[in-house]
Short mmCIF file of C-alpha atoms in Angstrom, two decimals:
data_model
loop_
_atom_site.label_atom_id
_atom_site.label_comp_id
_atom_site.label_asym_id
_atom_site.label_seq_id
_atom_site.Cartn_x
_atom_site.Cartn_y
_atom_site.Cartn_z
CA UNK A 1 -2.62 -2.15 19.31
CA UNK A 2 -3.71 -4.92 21.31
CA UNK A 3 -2.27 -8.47 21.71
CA UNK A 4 -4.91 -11.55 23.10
CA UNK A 5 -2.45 -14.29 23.26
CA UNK A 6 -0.15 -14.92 26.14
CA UNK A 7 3.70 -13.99 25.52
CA UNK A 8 2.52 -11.46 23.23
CA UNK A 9 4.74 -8.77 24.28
CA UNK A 10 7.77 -11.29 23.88
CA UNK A 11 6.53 -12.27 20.18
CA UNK A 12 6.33 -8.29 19.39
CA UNK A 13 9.71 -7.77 20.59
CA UNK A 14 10.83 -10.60 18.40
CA UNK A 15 8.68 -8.99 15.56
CA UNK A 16 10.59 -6.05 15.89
CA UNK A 17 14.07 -7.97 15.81
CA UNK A 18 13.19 -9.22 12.63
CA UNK A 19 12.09 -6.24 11.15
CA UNK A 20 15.38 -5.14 11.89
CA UNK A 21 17.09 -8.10 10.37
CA UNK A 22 14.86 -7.98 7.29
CA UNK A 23 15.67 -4.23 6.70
CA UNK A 24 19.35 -4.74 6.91
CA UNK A 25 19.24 -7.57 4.03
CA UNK A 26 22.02 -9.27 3.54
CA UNK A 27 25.35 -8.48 5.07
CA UNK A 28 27.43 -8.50 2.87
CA UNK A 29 25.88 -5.70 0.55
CA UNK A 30 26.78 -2.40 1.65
CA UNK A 31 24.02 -0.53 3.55
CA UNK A 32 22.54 2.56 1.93
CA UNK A 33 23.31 5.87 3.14
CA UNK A 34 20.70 8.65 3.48
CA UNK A 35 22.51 11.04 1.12
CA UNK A 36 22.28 8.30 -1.49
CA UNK A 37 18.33 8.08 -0.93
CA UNK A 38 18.21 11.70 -1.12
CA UNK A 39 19.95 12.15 -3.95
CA UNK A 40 19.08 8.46 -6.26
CA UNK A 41 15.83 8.28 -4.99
CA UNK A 42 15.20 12.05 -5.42
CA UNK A 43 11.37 11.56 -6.45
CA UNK A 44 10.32 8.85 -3.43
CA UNK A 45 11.75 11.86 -1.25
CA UNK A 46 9.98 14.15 -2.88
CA UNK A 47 6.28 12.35 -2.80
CA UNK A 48 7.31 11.81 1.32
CA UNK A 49 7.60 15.34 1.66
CA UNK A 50 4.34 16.22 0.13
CA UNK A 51 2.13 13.47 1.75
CA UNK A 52 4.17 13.81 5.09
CA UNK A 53 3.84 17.51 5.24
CA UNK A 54 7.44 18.30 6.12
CA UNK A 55 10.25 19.67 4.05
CA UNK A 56 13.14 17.48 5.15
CA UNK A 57 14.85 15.66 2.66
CA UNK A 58 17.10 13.90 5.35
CA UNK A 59 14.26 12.90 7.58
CA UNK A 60 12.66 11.51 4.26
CA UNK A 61 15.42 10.05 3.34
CA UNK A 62 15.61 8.47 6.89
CA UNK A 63 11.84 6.89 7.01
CA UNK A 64 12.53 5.53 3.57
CA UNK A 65 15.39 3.43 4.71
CA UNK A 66 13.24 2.81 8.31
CA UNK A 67 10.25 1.42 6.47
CA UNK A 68 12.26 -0.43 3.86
CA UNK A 69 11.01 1.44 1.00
CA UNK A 70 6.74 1.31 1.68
CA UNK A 71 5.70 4.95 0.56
CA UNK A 72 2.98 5.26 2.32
CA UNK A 73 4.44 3.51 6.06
CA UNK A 74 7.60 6.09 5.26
CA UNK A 75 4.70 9.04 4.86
CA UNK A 76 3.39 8.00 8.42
CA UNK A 77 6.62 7.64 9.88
CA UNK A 78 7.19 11.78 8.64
CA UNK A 79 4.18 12.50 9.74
CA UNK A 80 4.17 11.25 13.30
CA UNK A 81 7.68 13.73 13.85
CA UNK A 82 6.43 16.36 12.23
CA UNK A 83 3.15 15.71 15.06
CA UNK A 84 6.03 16.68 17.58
CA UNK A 85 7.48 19.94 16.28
CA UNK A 86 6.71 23.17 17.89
CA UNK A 87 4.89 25.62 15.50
CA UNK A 88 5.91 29.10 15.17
CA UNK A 89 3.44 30.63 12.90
CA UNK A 90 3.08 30.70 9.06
CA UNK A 91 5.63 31.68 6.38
CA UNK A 92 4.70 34.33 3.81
CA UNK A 93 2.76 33.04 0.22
CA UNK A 94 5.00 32.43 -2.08
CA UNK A 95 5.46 33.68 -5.95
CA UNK A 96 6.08 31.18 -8.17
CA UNK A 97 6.12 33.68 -11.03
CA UNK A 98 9.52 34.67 -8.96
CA UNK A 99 10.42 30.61 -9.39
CA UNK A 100 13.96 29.63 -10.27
CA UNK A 101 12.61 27.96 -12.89
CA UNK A 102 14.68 24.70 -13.73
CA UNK A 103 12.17 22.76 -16.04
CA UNK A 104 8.37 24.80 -17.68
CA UNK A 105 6.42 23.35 -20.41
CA UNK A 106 3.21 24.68 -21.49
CA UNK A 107 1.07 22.36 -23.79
CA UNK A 108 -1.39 25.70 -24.54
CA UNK A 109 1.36 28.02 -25.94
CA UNK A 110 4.24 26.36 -28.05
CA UNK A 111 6.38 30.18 -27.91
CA UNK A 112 4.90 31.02 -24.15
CA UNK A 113 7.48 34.29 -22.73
CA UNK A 114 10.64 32.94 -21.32
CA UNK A 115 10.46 29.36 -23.61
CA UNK A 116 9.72 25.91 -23.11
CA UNK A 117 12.79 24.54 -20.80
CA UNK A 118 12.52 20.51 -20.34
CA UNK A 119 14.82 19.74 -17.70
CA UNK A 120 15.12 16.35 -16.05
CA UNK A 121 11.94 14.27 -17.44
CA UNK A 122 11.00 10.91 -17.96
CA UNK A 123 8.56 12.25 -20.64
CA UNK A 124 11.20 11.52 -23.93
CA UNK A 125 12.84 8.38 -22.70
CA UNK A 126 11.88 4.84 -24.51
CA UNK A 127 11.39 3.05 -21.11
CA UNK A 128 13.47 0.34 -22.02
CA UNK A 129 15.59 -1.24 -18.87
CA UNK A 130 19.15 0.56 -19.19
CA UNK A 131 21.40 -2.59 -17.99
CA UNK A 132 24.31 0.65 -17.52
CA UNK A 133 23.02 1.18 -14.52
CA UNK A 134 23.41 -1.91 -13.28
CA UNK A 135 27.08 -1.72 -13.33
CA UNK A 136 27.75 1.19 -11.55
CA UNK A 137 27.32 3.25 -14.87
CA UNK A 138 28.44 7.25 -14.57
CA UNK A 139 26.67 10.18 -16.98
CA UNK A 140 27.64 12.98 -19.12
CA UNK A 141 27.57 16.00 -17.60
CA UNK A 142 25.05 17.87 -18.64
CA UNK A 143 25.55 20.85 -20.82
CA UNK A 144 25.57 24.19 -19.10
CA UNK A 145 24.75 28.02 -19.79
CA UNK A 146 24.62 31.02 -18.45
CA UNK A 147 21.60 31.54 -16.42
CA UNK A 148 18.56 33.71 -18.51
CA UNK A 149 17.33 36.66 -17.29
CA UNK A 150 14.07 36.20 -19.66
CA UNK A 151 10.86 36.54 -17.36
CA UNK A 152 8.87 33.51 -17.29
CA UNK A 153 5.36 34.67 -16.49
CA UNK A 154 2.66 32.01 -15.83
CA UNK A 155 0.68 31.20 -18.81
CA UNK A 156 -2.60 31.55 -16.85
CA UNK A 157 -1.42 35.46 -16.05
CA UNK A 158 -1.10 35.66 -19.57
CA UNK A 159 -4.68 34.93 -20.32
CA UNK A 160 -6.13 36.38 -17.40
CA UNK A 161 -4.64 39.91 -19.06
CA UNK A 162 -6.88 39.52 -21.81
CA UNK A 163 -9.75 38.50 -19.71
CA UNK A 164 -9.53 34.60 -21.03
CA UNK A 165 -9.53 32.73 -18.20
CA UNK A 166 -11.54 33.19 -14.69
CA UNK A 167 -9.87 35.33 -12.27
CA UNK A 168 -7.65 33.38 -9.59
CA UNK A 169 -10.10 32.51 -6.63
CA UNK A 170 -9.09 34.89 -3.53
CA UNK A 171 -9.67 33.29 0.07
CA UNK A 172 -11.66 36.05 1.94
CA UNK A 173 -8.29 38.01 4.02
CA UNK A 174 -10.25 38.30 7.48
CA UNK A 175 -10.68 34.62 7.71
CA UNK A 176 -7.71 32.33 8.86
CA UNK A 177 -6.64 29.84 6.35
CA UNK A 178 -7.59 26.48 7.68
CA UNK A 179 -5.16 23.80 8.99
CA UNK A 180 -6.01 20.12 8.24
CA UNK A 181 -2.80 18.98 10.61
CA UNK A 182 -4.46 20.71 13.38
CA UNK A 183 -8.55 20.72 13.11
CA UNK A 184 -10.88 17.92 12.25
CA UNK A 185 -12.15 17.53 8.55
CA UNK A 186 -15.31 18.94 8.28
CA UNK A 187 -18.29 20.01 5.59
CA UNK A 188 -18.35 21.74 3.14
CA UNK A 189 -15.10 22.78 3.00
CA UNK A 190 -13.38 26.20 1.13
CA UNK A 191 -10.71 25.69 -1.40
CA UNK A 192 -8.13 26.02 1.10
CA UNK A 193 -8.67 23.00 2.87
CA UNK A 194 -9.67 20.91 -0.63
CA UNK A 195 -6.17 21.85 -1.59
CA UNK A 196 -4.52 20.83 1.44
CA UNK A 197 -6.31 17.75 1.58
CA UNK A 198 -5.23 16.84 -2.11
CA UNK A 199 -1.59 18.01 -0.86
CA UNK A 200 -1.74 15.49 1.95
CA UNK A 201 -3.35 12.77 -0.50
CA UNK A 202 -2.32 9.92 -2.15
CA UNK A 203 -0.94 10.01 -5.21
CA UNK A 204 -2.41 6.82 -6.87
CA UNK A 205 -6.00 7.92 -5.32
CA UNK A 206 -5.65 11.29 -6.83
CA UNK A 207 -4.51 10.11 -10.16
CA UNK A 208 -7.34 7.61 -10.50
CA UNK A 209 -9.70 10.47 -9.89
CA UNK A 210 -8.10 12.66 -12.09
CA UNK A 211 -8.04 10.11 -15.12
CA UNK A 212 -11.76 9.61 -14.16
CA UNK A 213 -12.48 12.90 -14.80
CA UNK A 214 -10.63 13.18 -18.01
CA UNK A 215 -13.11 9.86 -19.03
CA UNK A 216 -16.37 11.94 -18.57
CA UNK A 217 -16.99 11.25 -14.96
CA UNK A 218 -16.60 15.38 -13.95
CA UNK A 219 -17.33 16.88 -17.22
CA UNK A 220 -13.38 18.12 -17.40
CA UNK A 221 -11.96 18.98 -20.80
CA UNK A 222 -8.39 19.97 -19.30
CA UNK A 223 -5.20 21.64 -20.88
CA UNK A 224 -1.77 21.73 -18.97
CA UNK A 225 -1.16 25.53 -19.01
CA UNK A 226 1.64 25.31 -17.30
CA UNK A 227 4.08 22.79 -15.31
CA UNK A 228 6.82 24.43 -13.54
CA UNK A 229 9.80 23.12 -11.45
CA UNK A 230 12.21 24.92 -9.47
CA UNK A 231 13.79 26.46 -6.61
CA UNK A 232 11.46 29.71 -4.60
CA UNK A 233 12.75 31.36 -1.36
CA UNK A 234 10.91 30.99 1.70
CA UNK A 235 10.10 34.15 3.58
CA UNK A 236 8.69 34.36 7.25
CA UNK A 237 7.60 37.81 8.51
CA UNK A 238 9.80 38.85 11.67
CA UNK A 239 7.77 40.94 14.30
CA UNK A 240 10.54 41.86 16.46
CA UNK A 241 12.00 43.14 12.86
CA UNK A 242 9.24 44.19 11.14
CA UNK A 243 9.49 43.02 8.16
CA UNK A 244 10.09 39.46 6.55
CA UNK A 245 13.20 37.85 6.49
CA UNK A 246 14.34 34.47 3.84
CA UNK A 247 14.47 31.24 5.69
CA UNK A 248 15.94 29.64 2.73
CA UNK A 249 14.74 28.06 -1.06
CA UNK A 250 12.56 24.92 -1.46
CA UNK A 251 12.14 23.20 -4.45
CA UNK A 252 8.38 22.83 -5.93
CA UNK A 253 6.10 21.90 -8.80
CA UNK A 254 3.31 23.88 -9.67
CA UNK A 255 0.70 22.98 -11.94
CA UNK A 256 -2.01 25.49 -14.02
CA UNK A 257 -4.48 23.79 -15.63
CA UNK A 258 -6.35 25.70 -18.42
CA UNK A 259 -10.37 24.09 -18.24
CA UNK A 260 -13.55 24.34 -19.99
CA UNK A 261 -15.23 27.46 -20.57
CA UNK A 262 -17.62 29.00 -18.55
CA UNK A 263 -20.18 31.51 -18.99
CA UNK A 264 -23.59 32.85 -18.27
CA UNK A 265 -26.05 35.67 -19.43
CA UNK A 266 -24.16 38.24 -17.21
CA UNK A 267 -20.65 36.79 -17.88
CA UNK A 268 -19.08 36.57 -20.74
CA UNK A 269 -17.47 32.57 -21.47
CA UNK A 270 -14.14 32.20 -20.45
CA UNK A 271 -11.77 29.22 -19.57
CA UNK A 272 -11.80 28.07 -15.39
CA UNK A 273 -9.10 26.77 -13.61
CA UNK A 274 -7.43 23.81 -11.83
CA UNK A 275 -4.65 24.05 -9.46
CA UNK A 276 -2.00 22.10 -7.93
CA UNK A 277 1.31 22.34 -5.63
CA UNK A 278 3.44 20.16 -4.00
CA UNK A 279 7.46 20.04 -2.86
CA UNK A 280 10.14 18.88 -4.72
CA UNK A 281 9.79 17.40 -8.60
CA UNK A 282 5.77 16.03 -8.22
CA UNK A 283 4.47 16.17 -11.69
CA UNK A 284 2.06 13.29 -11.61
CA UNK A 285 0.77 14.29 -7.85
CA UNK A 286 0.34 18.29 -9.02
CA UNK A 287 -1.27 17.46 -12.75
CA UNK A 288 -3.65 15.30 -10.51
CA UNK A 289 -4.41 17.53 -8.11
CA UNK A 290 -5.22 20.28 -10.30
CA UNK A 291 -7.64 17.81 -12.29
CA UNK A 292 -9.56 17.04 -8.79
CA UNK A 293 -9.24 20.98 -7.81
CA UNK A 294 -11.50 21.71 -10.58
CA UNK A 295 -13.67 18.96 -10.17
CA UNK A 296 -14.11 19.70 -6.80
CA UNK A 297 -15.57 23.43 -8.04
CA UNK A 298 -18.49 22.05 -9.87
CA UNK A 299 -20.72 23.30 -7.29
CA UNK A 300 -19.22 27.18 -6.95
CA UNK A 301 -19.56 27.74 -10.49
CA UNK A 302 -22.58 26.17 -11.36
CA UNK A 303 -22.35 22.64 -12.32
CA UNK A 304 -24.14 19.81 -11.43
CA UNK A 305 -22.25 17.56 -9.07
CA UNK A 306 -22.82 14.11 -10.35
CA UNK A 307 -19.09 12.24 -10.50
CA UNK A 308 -16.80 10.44 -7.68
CA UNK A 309 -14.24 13.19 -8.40
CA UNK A 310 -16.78 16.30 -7.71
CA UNK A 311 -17.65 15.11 -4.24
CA UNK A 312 -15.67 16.71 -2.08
CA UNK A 313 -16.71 14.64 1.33
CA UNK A 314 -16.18 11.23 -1.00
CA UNK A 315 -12.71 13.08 -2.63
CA UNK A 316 -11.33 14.36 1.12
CA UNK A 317 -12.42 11.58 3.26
CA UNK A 318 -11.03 8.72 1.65
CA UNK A 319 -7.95 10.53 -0.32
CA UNK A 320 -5.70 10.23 3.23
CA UNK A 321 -3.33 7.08 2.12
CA UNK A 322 -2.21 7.29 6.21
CA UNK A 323 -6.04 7.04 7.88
CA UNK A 324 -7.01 4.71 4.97
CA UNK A 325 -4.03 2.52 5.56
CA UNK A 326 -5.21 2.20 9.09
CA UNK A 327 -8.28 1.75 8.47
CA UNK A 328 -7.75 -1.11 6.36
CA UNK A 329 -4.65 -2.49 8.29
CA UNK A 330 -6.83 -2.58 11.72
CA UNK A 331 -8.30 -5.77 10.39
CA UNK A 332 -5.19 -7.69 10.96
CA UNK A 333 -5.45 -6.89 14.55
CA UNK A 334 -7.29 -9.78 16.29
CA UNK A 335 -11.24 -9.96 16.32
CA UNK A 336 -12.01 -13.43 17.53
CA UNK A 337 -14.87 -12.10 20.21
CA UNK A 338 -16.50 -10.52 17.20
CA UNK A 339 -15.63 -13.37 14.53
CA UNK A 340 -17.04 -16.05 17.34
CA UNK A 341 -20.04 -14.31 17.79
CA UNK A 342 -20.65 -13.86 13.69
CA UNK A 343 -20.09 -17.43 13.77
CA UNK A 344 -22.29 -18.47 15.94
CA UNK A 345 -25.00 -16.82 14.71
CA UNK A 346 -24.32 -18.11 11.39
CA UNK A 347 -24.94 -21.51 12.67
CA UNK A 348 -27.87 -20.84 14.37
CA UNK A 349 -29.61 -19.34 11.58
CA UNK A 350 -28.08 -22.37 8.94
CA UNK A 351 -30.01 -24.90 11.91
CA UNK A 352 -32.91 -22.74 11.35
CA UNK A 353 -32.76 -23.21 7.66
CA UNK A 354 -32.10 -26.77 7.95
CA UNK A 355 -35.11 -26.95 10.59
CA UNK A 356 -37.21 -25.17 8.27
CA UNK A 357 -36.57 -27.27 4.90
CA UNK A 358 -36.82 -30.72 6.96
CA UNK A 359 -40.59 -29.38 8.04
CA UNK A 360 -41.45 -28.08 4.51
CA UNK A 361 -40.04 -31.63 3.26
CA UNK A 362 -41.83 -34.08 5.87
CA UNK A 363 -45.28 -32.27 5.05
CA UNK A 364 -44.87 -32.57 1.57
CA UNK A 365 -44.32 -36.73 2.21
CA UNK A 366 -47.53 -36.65 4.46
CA UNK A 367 -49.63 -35.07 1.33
#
């Protein structure tokens, strides 16, 4: 940042000061804790973690409250610590099949292995303002059971038994998986980084593309195979040990979707796939992401790359709500040197005009 105005540093300071003042609000209300972001505002957490790249619910919790609820300045704010931590290496791929699952539908398969569970969802509510809440209104408990012991296999290994769908893309096991938070974006990019990038991107961006798709601009005809939410154990392989060792359990969404068929005259037609992942309850940002996954594919299985959403340079350069945000915040800073000079040009070229039009008029008056 730059300042061109004497006392600038002074103002800035004084900037800050109110920031500070404004965040607080009035006195008198009680100031919000961090465990009651984390646990009230369970879903802004959640989307922080994902864009922000960091599984922290109190440090979410904390650049909520710091950037007075903006999303996107909170993701930066997670971001920028997370820029400081030392890495260690890479924790082991997870199973999701293995997921403590606490809410799966499936919108393929109404009796899919281990039942439909609907846990905590917005999906069946009216959306009418509930003025309980208001008044410091307390719940039912839910009702409880006894934990099942049913399997709950995915829905797309259920197909891919029977040869249905395409066969989950493999990354190639000699080559490193790429690291967006480390290496500059660059052209044409594998799967790995496309899905890190639509990890990473915004929500809003991602679900505009997604709907696009769903409109005709991608060609996507797209089923939800499969939405799961729950907890999965984190496992990081030990050297001195030998062999991996639980760090603890995370809480993700994972979303399958089922896509158009596919085949050729070597390969018999079967449906393709869309994929996405992100922490904590993300429906909307995974369901999105999967869209955009297969979008993004077009080109590796044969399709003819025509929409926004199948571009993957257009899709990963511009889906970053933190670099766009910059991008488009930078014009605040000042540009007077450049504005002046646009200016001046301007009206040098308006006296040309003027010049011009007085000639063309005085020799029409002579005729």
């Amino acid at each position: 940042m730059y300042v061109a105005v004497k006392g600038g540093e002074r103002a800035i300071e004084n900037a800050h000061r109110l920031l500070a003042h404004e965040r607080r609000g009035d006195r008198d209300v009680p100031e919000v804790t961090l465990a009651q972001i984390s646990e009230q505002l369970a879903l802004g957490v959640d989307r922080v973690m994902t864009e922000g790249s960091l599984y922290d619910r109190e440090l979410a919790a904390l650049a909520i409250k710091q950037a007075r609820g903006d999303m996107i300045e909170a993701i930066f704010l997670v971001r920028a610590f997370r820029a400081t931590l030392p890495r260690f290496g890479a924790t082991e791929p997870v199973n999701t099949g293995e997921m403590q699952v606490r809410r799966r539908i499936s919108s393929t398969f109404k009796d899919v292995p281990g039942g439909q569970i609907l846990g905590p969802t917005f999906d069946y509510t009216h959306r009418l303002l509930d003025p309980q809440l208001a008044d410091g209104f307390v719940p039912e408990q839910p009702m409880t059971a006894e934990a099942s012991q049913a399997a709950t296999p995915r829905v797309t290994d259920i197909l891919g038994r029977d040869g249905l769908i395409e066969s989950s893309p493999q990354a190639d096991s000699d080559t490193p998986v790429g690291d967006l938070t480390r290496e500059p974006l660059s052209f044409p990019a594998d799967r790995d980084l496309r899905l890190q990038n639509l990890a990473r991107g915004d929500e809003g961006f991602l679900l505009a593309l997604g709907y696009s798709t769903q409109r005709g601009y991608g060609r996507n005809h797209p089923f939800a195979g499969e939405i799961r939410f729950g907890e999965i154990e984190v496992e990081f392989f030990a050297e001195d040990a030998g062999f991996a060792v639980p760090l603890g359990s995370i809480e993700l969404t994972e979303c399958q979707m089922v896509n158009q068929f596919k085949g050729s005259t070597t390969e018999a037609p079967c449906f393709t796939r869309g994929y996405g992942l992100a922490f904590g309850q993300s429906e909307r940002k995974t369901m999105s992401m999967a869209l955009v996954d297969r979008a993004l594919r077009a080109r590796e299985l044969g399709e003819e790359a025509a929409a926004p959403a199948q571009d993957e340079e257009f899709v990963m350069s511009h889906s970053d709500n933190v670099q766009s945000t910059g991008f488009v915040e930078h014009l605040k800073l000042p540009h007077y040197v450049d504005f002046q000079s646009e200016l001046g040009l301007l009206r040098k070229l308006r006296q040309e005009f003027a010049e011009a039009n007085a000639a063309v008029e005085m020799q029409e008056a002579a005729e």
